[in-house]
């Protein structure tokens, strides 16, 4: 039987409308292979934000924007007081997919559109968010603006982050005209719940044949930027014993990174996705290489062990090769346990709706990992094809998107309380 708080089982979102909105947003900042390159604080990001705002206002919502561009579209409840927040991020990787982050933002909008269609009122207000710079690809670290909102980073530190061309976050935010007037974090006490719908970005749900991931935890993340220095010299005329090859040093360190992660199988992972080689000329031995090692695990002690071994192994390799080496922690967050009440609302919604589901730990980082510090938070995941993400070929089915958003609707209604 449905409890007094549980909305009717037949309450469903409009999957076709959701899919049309996903495809419309995907036209902004297209990639070169069918995905998206809508990096944070670019003109394309500004365009995507404007489209989202137009859609929200057309759905009768009022938009608030804070001083680092976090967007908050609000649908009033029958009473004042803390709101149920939905949402995720609209920024993408340079070779990103159409659904990473976007499904959570437009899924939240679809919840509002459905409530409007059916004339459903909720006691609590509902707010749909777009968090600035979740990806951390242009301005490190990831989940930057939700981190400021949660009090993990200062606004000044955030605004001084620079991209590969030396452009400042704060200047780029002003350039695209998305600096709002709300104080960052002023809404912390307004968060009754935060529910983030996101694609899994891994292979488990599809492999297990489940429609819904009930995310109980998020694994922790560590980003260490490593700078290895040797000596630029001619790749042809420099005898091998005289070389101080920073590129070779990096290669040996990355081999060690792989072995360190595998030593904590099956859950730990490690790799370097960002690598800058200087001077990056075909006939110059690299005198300097800068790369970021990304370690992750559900277990904090494992992350700390991997970080420590990177430094000792890296220093040993550099000393052996006569190279210089420097380490800088440029991002990270501890493993997260989501709010049991919110997790139960997600699980109960999947059960009521008859969707197959399983508990899962998020392999990727999400804004929810920071917002969990300031308000009861949980995540809903849907499968993605072959578990592929951060790749333009990222793909989901309309059915998966619809199921995830149906669960978001029902979990949100349980937390926002339907008014008969
Ligand atoms: O890095 C992450 O896990 C996220 O996709 N930004
Ligand atoms: Mn994401
Ligand atoms: Mn991502």
GROMACS .gro file of C-alpha atoms and ligand atoms in nm:
model
  428
    1UNK     CA    1   0.000   0.000   0.000
    2UNK     CA    2   0.118   0.353  -0.065
    3UNK     CA    3   0.186   0.539   0.257
    4UNK     CA    4   0.013   0.872   0.331
    5UNK     CA    5   0.316   1.052   0.200
    6UNK     CA    6   0.371   0.841  -0.110
    7UNK     CA    7   0.243   0.983  -0.437
    8UNK     CA    8   0.025   0.766  -0.659
    9UNK     CA    9   0.212   0.495  -0.844
   10UNK     CA   10   0.075   0.611  -1.176
   11UNK     CA   11   0.235   0.954  -1.137
   12UNK     CA   12   0.497   0.955  -1.413
   13UNK     CA   13   0.701   1.214  -1.599
   14UNK     CA   14   0.678   1.278  -1.974
   15UNK     CA   15   0.977   1.087  -2.113
   16UNK     CA   16   0.938   1.227  -2.466
   17UNK     CA   17   0.944   1.586  -2.339
   18UNK     CA   18   1.250   1.510  -2.125
   19UNK     CA   19   1.428   1.349  -2.420
   20UNK     CA   20   1.345   1.644  -2.649
   21UNK     CA   21   1.493   1.884  -2.391
   22UNK     CA   22   1.809   1.673  -2.360
   23UNK     CA   23   1.853   1.676  -2.738
   24UNK     CA   24   1.783   2.050  -2.755
   25UNK     CA   25   2.045   2.126  -2.487
   26UNK     CA   26   2.291   1.895  -2.667
   27UNK     CA   27   2.282   2.130  -2.969
   28UNK     CA   28   2.466   2.390  -2.756
   29UNK     CA   29   2.842   2.340  -2.746
   30UNK     CA   30   2.848   2.038  -2.980
   31UNK     CA   31   3.155   1.814  -2.983
   32UNK     CA   32   3.315   1.676  -3.298
   33UNK     CA   33   3.182   1.320  -3.259
   34UNK     CA   34   2.820   1.353  -3.149
   35UNK     CA   35   2.880   1.454  -2.789
   36UNK     CA   36   2.937   1.791  -2.625
   37UNK     CA   37   3.216   2.037  -2.556
   38UNK     CA   38   3.030   2.288  -2.334
   39UNK     CA   39   3.311   2.366  -2.089
   40UNK     CA   40   3.240   2.582  -1.789
   41UNK     CA   41   3.226   2.962  -1.833
   42UNK     CA   42   3.267   2.943  -2.210
   43UNK     CA   43   3.019   3.116  -2.441
   44UNK     CA   44   2.852   2.779  -2.495
   45UNK     CA   45   2.806   2.741  -2.118
   46UNK     CA   46   2.646   3.085  -2.113
   47UNK     CA   47   2.411   2.982  -2.394
   48UNK     CA   48   2.314   2.661  -2.215
   49UNK     CA   49   2.245   2.854  -1.896
   50UNK     CA   50   2.023   3.099  -2.081
   51UNK     CA   51   1.822   2.815  -2.239
   52UNK     CA   52   1.780   2.649  -1.898
   53UNK     CA   53   1.663   2.981  -1.749
   54UNK     CA   54   1.411   3.033  -2.031
   55UNK     CA   55   1.270   2.686  -1.977
   56UNK     CA   56   1.249   2.734  -1.601
   57UNK     CA   57   1.073   3.069  -1.632
   58UNK     CA   58   0.833   2.918  -1.886
   59UNK     CA   59   0.753   2.660  -1.616
   60UNK     CA   60   0.664   2.939  -1.377
   61UNK     CA   61   0.981   2.920  -1.170
   62UNK     CA   62   1.185   3.212  -1.038
   63UNK     CA   63   1.561   3.202  -1.098
   64UNK     CA   64   1.824   3.298  -0.841
   65UNK     CA   65   2.196   3.307  -0.926
   66UNK     CA   66   2.479   3.336  -0.674
   67UNK     CA   67   2.810   3.519  -0.707
   68UNK     CA   68   2.988   3.223  -0.867
   69UNK     CA   69   2.712   3.140  -1.110
   70UNK     CA   70   2.528   2.860  -0.927
   71UNK     CA   71   2.168   2.870  -1.059
   72UNK     CA   72   1.858   2.802  -0.844
   73UNK     CA   73   1.516   2.778  -1.016
   74UNK     CA   74   1.240   2.774  -0.753
   75UNK     CA   75   0.881   2.644  -0.758
   76UNK     CA   76   0.688   2.767  -0.455
   77UNK     CA   77   0.535   2.530  -0.202
   78UNK     CA   78   0.215   2.589  -0.010
   79UNK     CA   79   0.428   2.681   0.292
   80UNK     CA   80   0.748   2.879   0.341
   81UNK     CA   81   1.052   2.700   0.478
   82UNK     CA   82   1.339   2.480   0.359
   83UNK     CA   83   1.311   2.346   0.005
   84UNK     CA   84   1.380   2.018  -0.171
   85UNK     CA   85   1.670   2.079  -0.409
   86UNK     CA   86   1.717   1.878  -0.730
   87UNK     CA   87   1.971   1.926  -1.009
   88UNK     CA   88   2.331   1.865  -1.114
   89UNK     CA   89   2.554   2.043  -1.371
   90UNK     CA   90   2.532   2.165  -1.733
   91UNK     CA   91   2.906   2.200  -1.797
   92UNK     CA   92   3.077   1.915  -1.985
   93UNK     CA   93   3.418   1.766  -2.048
   94UNK     CA   94   3.592   1.877  -2.371
   95UNK     CA   95   3.500   1.539  -2.519
   96UNK     CA   96   3.191   1.495  -2.304
   97UNK     CA   97   2.862   1.321  -2.351
   98UNK     CA   98   2.508   1.463  -2.376
   99UNK     CA   99   2.388   1.325  -2.042
  100UNK     CA  100   2.661   1.360  -1.774
  101UNK     CA  101   2.515   1.624  -1.540
  102UNK     CA  102   2.258   1.743  -1.793
  103UNK     CA  103   2.019   1.456  -1.713
  104UNK     CA  104   2.010   1.567  -1.349
  105UNK     CA  105   1.937   1.931  -1.431
  106UNK     CA  106   1.678   1.867  -1.703
  107UNK     CA  107   1.534   1.574  -1.506
  108UNK     CA  108   1.470   1.821  -1.226
  109UNK     CA  109   1.303   2.059  -1.471
  110UNK     CA  110   1.089   1.770  -1.602
  111UNK     CA  111   0.971   1.701  -1.245
  112UNK     CA  112   0.846   2.061  -1.225
  113UNK     CA  113   0.684   2.045  -1.569
  114UNK     CA  114   0.501   1.726  -1.464
  115UNK     CA  115   0.378   1.879  -1.136
  116UNK     CA  116   0.253   2.181  -1.331
  117UNK     CA  117   0.072   1.960  -1.584
  118UNK     CA  118  -0.103   1.766  -1.309
  119UNK     CA  119  -0.164   2.063  -1.080
  120UNK     CA  120   0.018   1.890  -0.797
  121UNK     CA  121   0.110   2.114  -0.505
  122UNK     CA  122   0.380   2.040  -0.249
  123UNK     CA  123   0.414   2.168   0.105
  124UNK     CA  124   0.782   2.246   0.058
  125UNK     CA  125   0.920   2.452  -0.230
  126UNK     CA  126   1.127   2.264  -0.491
  127UNK     CA  127   1.446   2.416  -0.636
  128UNK     CA  128   1.628   2.291  -0.948
  129UNK     CA  129   2.000   2.374  -0.950
  130UNK     CA  130   2.282   2.402  -1.201
  131UNK     CA  131   2.616   2.398  -1.015
  132UNK     CA  132   2.900   2.587  -1.185
  133UNK     CA  133   3.211   2.395  -1.294
  134UNK     CA  134   3.135   2.047  -1.170
  135UNK     CA  135   3.381   1.892  -1.415
  136UNK     CA  136   3.696   2.071  -1.302
  137UNK     CA  137   3.845   2.016  -1.646
  138UNK     CA  138   3.897   2.385  -1.732
  139UNK     CA  139   3.937   2.511  -1.374
  140UNK     CA  140   4.058   2.251  -1.124
  141UNK     CA  141   3.933   2.105  -0.896
  142UNK     CA  142   3.611   1.926  -0.986
  143UNK     CA  143   3.288   2.025  -0.807
  144UNK     CA  144   3.443   2.365  -0.750
  145UNK     CA  145   3.133   2.584  -0.706
  146UNK     CA  146   2.933   2.333  -0.502
  147UNK     CA  147   3.247   2.309  -0.287
  148UNK     CA  148   3.240   2.684  -0.228
  149UNK     CA  149   2.866   2.664  -0.155
  150UNK     CA  150   2.935   2.390   0.102
  151UNK     CA  151   3.211   2.595   0.266
  152UNK     CA  152   3.498   2.368   0.153
  153UNK     CA  153   3.667   2.634  -0.064
  154UNK     CA  154   3.663   3.014  -0.032
  155UNK     CA  155   3.506   3.225  -0.307
  156UNK     CA  156   3.834   3.415  -0.356
  157UNK     CA  157   4.030   3.091  -0.406
  158UNK     CA  158   3.767   2.974  -0.653
  159UNK     CA  159   3.774   3.300  -0.850
  160UNK     CA  160   4.155   3.292  -0.874
  161UNK     CA  161   4.167   2.946  -1.034
  162UNK     CA  162   4.309   2.973  -1.382
  163UNK     CA  163   4.269   2.766  -1.697
  164UNK     CA  164   4.549   2.644  -1.929
  165UNK     CA  165   4.555   2.989  -2.096
  166UNK     CA  166   4.588   3.167  -1.762
  167UNK     CA  167   4.231   3.302  -1.768
  168UNK     CA  168   4.078   3.349  -1.420
  169UNK     CA  169   3.750   3.183  -1.319
  170UNK     CA  170   3.618   3.516  -1.188
  171UNK     CA  171   3.703   3.704  -1.507
  172UNK     CA  172   3.546   3.439  -1.729
  173UNK     CA  173   3.232   3.436  -1.512
  174UNK     CA  174   3.202   3.814  -1.560
  175UNK     CA  175   3.279   3.785  -1.932
  176UNK     CA  176   2.983   3.552  -1.993
  177UNK     CA  177   2.765   3.765  -1.765
  178UNK     CA  178   2.662   3.496  -1.517
  179UNK     CA  179   2.773   3.641  -1.185
  180UNK     CA  180   2.454   3.666  -0.979
  181UNK     CA  181   2.389   3.871  -0.667
  182UNK     CA  182   2.315   3.598  -0.414
  183UNK     CA  183   2.579   3.539  -0.148
  184UNK     CA  184   2.736   3.196  -0.207
  185UNK     CA  185   2.609   2.951   0.053
  186UNK     CA  186   2.332   3.179   0.178
  187UNK     CA  187   2.092   2.899   0.085
  188UNK     CA  188   2.268   2.633   0.297
  189UNK     CA  189   1.998   2.642   0.564
  190UNK     CA  190   1.731   2.634   0.295
  191UNK     CA  191   1.822   2.280   0.188
  192UNK     CA  192   1.573   2.034   0.335
  193UNK     CA  193   1.700   1.765   0.091
  194UNK     CA  194   1.917   1.747  -0.219
  195UNK     CA  195   1.849   1.472  -0.474
  196UNK     CA  196   2.084   1.437  -0.772
  197UNK     CA  197   1.994   1.220  -1.070
  198UNK     CA  198   2.302   1.118  -1.271
  199UNK     CA  199   2.411   0.855  -1.522
  200UNK     CA  200   2.624   0.587  -1.356
  201UNK     CA  201   2.930   0.650  -1.577
  202UNK     CA  202   3.026   0.288  -1.508
  203UNK     CA  203   2.916  -0.060  -1.628
  204UNK     CA  204   2.750  -0.211  -1.319
  205UNK     CA  205   2.380  -0.127  -1.363
  206UNK     CA  206   2.373  -0.229  -1.729
  207UNK     CA  207   2.566  -0.550  -1.655
  208UNK     CA  208   2.328  -0.636  -1.369
  209UNK     CA  209   2.021  -0.546  -1.576
  210UNK     CA  210   1.898  -0.286  -1.325
  211UNK     CA  211   1.712   0.033  -1.421
  212UNK     CA  212   1.801   0.228  -1.106
  213UNK     CA  213   2.108   0.270  -0.887
  214UNK     CA  214   2.025   0.363  -0.527
  215UNK     CA  215   2.347   0.544  -0.441
  216UNK     CA  216   2.436   0.481  -0.077
  217UNK     CA  217   2.794   0.611  -0.090
  218UNK     CA  218   3.037   0.800  -0.311
  219UNK     CA  219   3.401   0.697  -0.332
  220UNK     CA  220   3.666   0.950  -0.230
  221UNK     CA  221   3.897   1.126  -0.474
  222UNK     CA  222   4.254   1.259  -0.462
  223UNK     CA  223   4.421   1.476  -0.731
  224UNK     CA  224   4.799   1.526  -0.694
  225UNK     CA  225   4.972   1.745  -0.951
  226UNK     CA  226   5.327   1.619  -1.016
  227UNK     CA  227   5.597   1.834  -1.182
  228UNK     CA  228   5.903   1.643  -1.305
  229UNK     CA  229   6.200   1.851  -1.424
  230UNK     CA  230   6.497   1.731  -1.633
  231UNK     CA  231   6.676   1.912  -1.914
  232UNK     CA  232   6.556   2.008  -2.261
  233UNK     CA  233   6.807   1.869  -2.511
  234UNK     CA  234   6.836   1.736  -2.865
  235UNK     CA  235   6.669   1.398  -2.920
  236UNK     CA  236   6.931   1.313  -3.185
  237UNK     CA  237   7.267   1.432  -3.065
  238UNK     CA  238   7.237   1.384  -2.686
  239UNK     CA  239   7.395   1.051  -2.583
  240UNK     CA  240   7.155   0.831  -2.385
  241UNK     CA  241   7.361   0.834  -2.061
  242UNK     CA  242   7.365   1.215  -2.064
  243UNK     CA  243   6.990   1.261  -2.090
  244UNK     CA  244   6.765   1.393  -1.811
  245UNK     CA  245   6.438   1.288  -1.967
  246UNK     CA  246   6.135   1.417  -1.770
  247UNK     CA  247   5.902   1.227  -2.004
  248UNK     CA  248   6.068   0.896  -1.920
  249UNK     CA  249   6.049   0.985  -1.552
  250UNK     CA  250   5.674   1.046  -1.585
  251UNK     CA  251   5.630   0.715  -1.767
  252UNK     CA  252   5.798   0.524  -1.483
  253UNK     CA  253   5.592   0.713  -1.223
  254UNK     CA  254   5.267   0.635  -1.407
  255UNK     CA  255   5.365   0.268  -1.415
  256UNK     CA  256   5.405   0.293  -1.038
  257UNK     CA  257   5.061   0.466  -1.012
  258UNK     CA  258   4.904   0.171  -1.191
  259UNK     CA  259   5.075  -0.081  -0.961
  260UNK     CA  260   4.979   0.117  -0.649
  261UNK     CA  261   4.609   0.119  -0.751
  262UNK     CA  262   4.615  -0.251  -0.846
  263UNK     CA  263   4.767  -0.332  -0.506
  264UNK     CA  264   4.431  -0.223  -0.360
  265UNK     CA  265   4.213  -0.420  -0.604
  266UNK     CA  266   3.922  -0.449  -0.665
  267UNK     CA  267   3.790  -0.106  -0.566
  268UNK     CA  268   4.083   0.138  -0.591
  269UNK     CA  269   4.159   0.312  -0.921
  270UNK     CA  270   4.443   0.536  -1.041
  271UNK     CA  271   4.553   0.713  -1.360
  272UNK     CA  272   4.667   1.048  -1.500
  273UNK     CA  273   4.422   1.220  -1.737
  274UNK     CA  274   4.597   1.558  -1.750
  275UNK     CA  275   4.952   1.564  -1.895
  276UNK     CA  276   5.145   1.870  -2.014
  277UNK     CA  277   5.482   1.803  -2.178
  278UNK     CA  278   5.728   2.095  -2.223
  279UNK     CA  279   5.836   2.203  -2.475
  280UNK     CA  280   5.631   1.930  -2.651
  281UNK     CA  281   5.851   1.942  -2.960
  282UNK     CA  282   5.919   1.627  -3.160
  283UNK     CA  283   6.298   1.663  -3.144
  284UNK     CA  284   6.343   1.792  -2.789
  285UNK     CA  285   6.382   1.567  -2.487
  286UNK     CA  286   6.117   1.701  -2.242
  287UNK     CA  287   6.276   1.914  -1.973
  288UNK     CA  288   5.952   1.945  -1.777
  289UNK     CA  289   5.635   1.739  -1.750
  290UNK     CA  290   5.331   1.836  -1.540
  291UNK     CA  291   5.060   1.575  -1.481
  292UNK     CA  292   4.774   1.512  -1.237
  293UNK     CA  293   4.737   1.171  -1.070
  294UNK     CA  294   4.373   1.083  -0.996
  295UNK     CA  295   4.337   0.819  -0.720
  296UNK     CA  296   3.995   0.701  -0.595
  297UNK     CA  297   3.863   0.450  -0.343
  298UNK     CA  298   3.561   0.403  -0.113
  299UNK     CA  299   3.812   0.368   0.172
  300UNK     CA  300   3.989   0.682   0.300
  301UNK     CA  301   4.285   0.487   0.441
  302UNK     CA  302   4.345   0.338   0.095
  303UNK     CA  303   4.344   0.685  -0.063
  304UNK     CA  304   4.592   0.809   0.196
  305UNK     CA  305   4.816   0.505   0.135
  306UNK     CA  306   4.811   0.561  -0.242
  307UNK     CA  307   4.890   0.933  -0.203
  308UNK     CA  308   5.185   0.855   0.029
  309UNK     CA  309   5.326   0.584  -0.199
  310UNK     CA  310   5.301   0.812  -0.503
  311UNK     CA  311   5.530   1.059  -0.324
  312UNK     CA  312   5.783   0.801  -0.203
  313UNK     CA  313   5.790   0.608  -0.533
  314UNK     CA  314   5.799   0.927  -0.737
  315UNK     CA  315   6.085   1.071  -0.532
  316UNK     CA  316   6.281   0.743  -0.560
  317UNK     CA  317   6.240   0.735  -0.939
  318UNK     CA  318   6.336   1.102  -0.975
  319UNK     CA  319   6.646   1.058  -0.754
  320UNK     CA  320   6.756   0.753  -0.954
  321UNK     CA  321   6.725   0.949  -1.281
  322UNK     CA  322   6.871   1.279  -1.160
  323UNK     CA  323   6.536   1.454  -1.209
  324UNK     CA  324   6.364   1.716  -0.997
  325UNK     CA  325   6.012   1.644  -0.869
  326UNK     CA  326   5.742   1.843  -0.689
  327UNK     CA  327   5.400   1.735  -0.565
  328UNK     CA  328   5.093   1.956  -0.507
  329UNK     CA  329   4.752   1.836  -0.382
  330UNK     CA  330   4.508   2.012  -0.620
  331UNK     CA  331   4.180   1.840  -0.536
  332UNK     CA  332   4.011   1.578  -0.331
  333UNK     CA  333   3.729   1.478  -0.105
  334UNK     CA  334   3.673   1.198   0.145
  335UNK     CA  335   3.439   0.903   0.074
  336UNK     CA  336   3.077   1.002   0.132
  337UNK     CA  337   2.787   0.821   0.303
  338UNK     CA  338   2.457   0.969   0.182
  339UNK     CA  339   2.161   1.048   0.408
  340UNK     CA  340   1.967   0.735   0.504
  341UNK     CA  341   1.630   0.912   0.488
  342UNK     CA  342   1.694   1.038   0.137
  343UNK     CA  343   1.838   0.703   0.028
  344UNK     CA  344   1.525   0.532   0.161
  345UNK     CA  345   1.306   0.776  -0.035
  346UNK     CA  346   1.495   0.684  -0.353
  347UNK     CA  347   1.474   0.310  -0.284
  348UNK     CA  348   1.103   0.333  -0.191
  349UNK     CA  349   1.028   0.530  -0.508
  350UNK     CA  350   1.198   0.267  -0.728
  351UNK     CA  351   1.005  -0.009  -0.551
  352UNK     CA  352   0.668   0.170  -0.578
  353UNK     CA  353   0.727   0.236  -0.946
  354UNK     CA  354   0.828  -0.123  -1.010
  355UNK     CA  355   1.175  -0.042  -1.140
  356UNK     CA  356   1.455  -0.294  -1.089
  357UNK     CA  357   1.716  -0.139  -0.862
  358UNK     CA  358   2.027  -0.207  -0.659
  359UNK     CA  359   2.239  -0.023  -0.404
  360UNK     CA  360   2.555   0.118  -0.558
  361UNK     CA  361   2.863   0.324  -0.466
  362UNK     CA  362   2.929   0.616  -0.701
  363UNK     CA  363   3.263   0.576  -0.879
  364UNK     CA  364   3.258   0.935  -1.004
  365UNK     CA  365   3.252   1.251  -0.795
  366UNK     CA  366   2.938   1.466  -0.798
  367UNK     CA  367   2.814   1.794  -0.654
  368UNK     CA  368   2.604   1.580  -0.419
  369UNK     CA  369   2.930   1.472  -0.250
  370UNK     CA  370   2.981   1.828  -0.124
  371UNK     CA  371   2.615   1.923  -0.071
  372UNK     CA  372   2.589   1.616   0.154
  373UNK     CA  373   2.787   1.822   0.403
  374UNK     CA  374   2.520   2.093   0.433
  375UNK     CA  375   2.193   1.903   0.389
  376UNK     CA  376   2.045   1.551   0.368
  377UNK     CA  377   2.149   1.427   0.025
  378UNK     CA  378   2.117   1.120  -0.196
  379UNK     CA  379   2.165   1.027  -0.561
  380UNK     CA  380   1.974   0.829  -0.818
  381UNK     CA  381   2.163   0.664  -1.103
  382UNK     CA  382   2.055   0.525  -1.437
  383UNK     CA  383   2.266   0.293  -1.654
  384UNK     CA  384   2.471   0.412  -1.950
  385UNK     CA  385   2.569   0.204  -2.252
  386UNK     CA  386   2.885  -0.002  -2.187
  387UNK     CA  387   2.938   0.216  -1.878
  388UNK     CA  388   3.103   0.472  -2.105
  389UNK     CA  389   3.124   0.837  -2.001
  390UNK     CA  390   3.364   1.133  -2.041
  391UNK     CA  391   3.355   1.025  -2.404
  392UNK     CA  392   3.145   1.174  -2.685
  393UNK     CA  393   2.997   0.831  -2.751
  394UNK     CA  394   2.829   0.836  -2.404
  395UNK     CA  395   2.477   0.699  -2.454
  396UNK     CA  396   2.168   0.618  -2.251
  397UNK     CA  397   1.820   0.500  -2.351
  398UNK     CA  398   1.507   0.712  -2.325
  399UNK     CA  399   1.362   0.441  -2.103
  400UNK     CA  400   1.655   0.465  -1.862
  401UNK     CA  401   1.628   0.847  -1.856
  402UNK     CA  402   1.253   0.820  -1.795
  403UNK     CA  403   1.287   0.562  -1.517
  404UNK     CA  404   1.550   0.770  -1.339
  405UNK     CA  405   1.339   1.083  -1.362
  406UNK     CA  406   1.024   0.899  -1.246
  407UNK     CA  407   1.220   0.795  -0.937
  408UNK     CA  408   1.344   1.153  -0.893
  409UNK     CA  409   0.980   1.273  -0.912
  410UNK     CA  410   0.857   1.029  -0.651
  411UNK     CA  411   1.151   1.074  -0.414
  412UNK     CA  412   1.118   1.453  -0.444
  413UNK     CA  413   0.744   1.435  -0.370
  414UNK     CA  414   0.804   1.220  -0.065
  415UNK     CA  415   1.053   1.474   0.067
  416UNK     CA  416   0.850   1.781  -0.041
  417UNK     CA  417   0.517   1.632   0.079
  418UNK     CA  418   0.229   1.634  -0.164
  419UNK     CA  419  -0.061   1.858  -0.057
  420UNK     CA  420  -0.385   1.682  -0.148
  421LIG     O1  421   3.577   1.370  -1.167
  421LIG     C1  422   3.462   1.328  -1.151
  421LIG     O2  423   3.441   1.222  -1.095
  421LIG     C2  424   3.343   1.407  -1.202
  421LIG     O3  425   3.303   1.353  -1.324
  421LIG     N1  426   3.373   1.546  -1.217
  422LIG    MN1  427   2.879   1.467  -1.377
  423LIG    MN1  428   3.170   1.436  -1.559
   0.00000   0.00000   0.00000
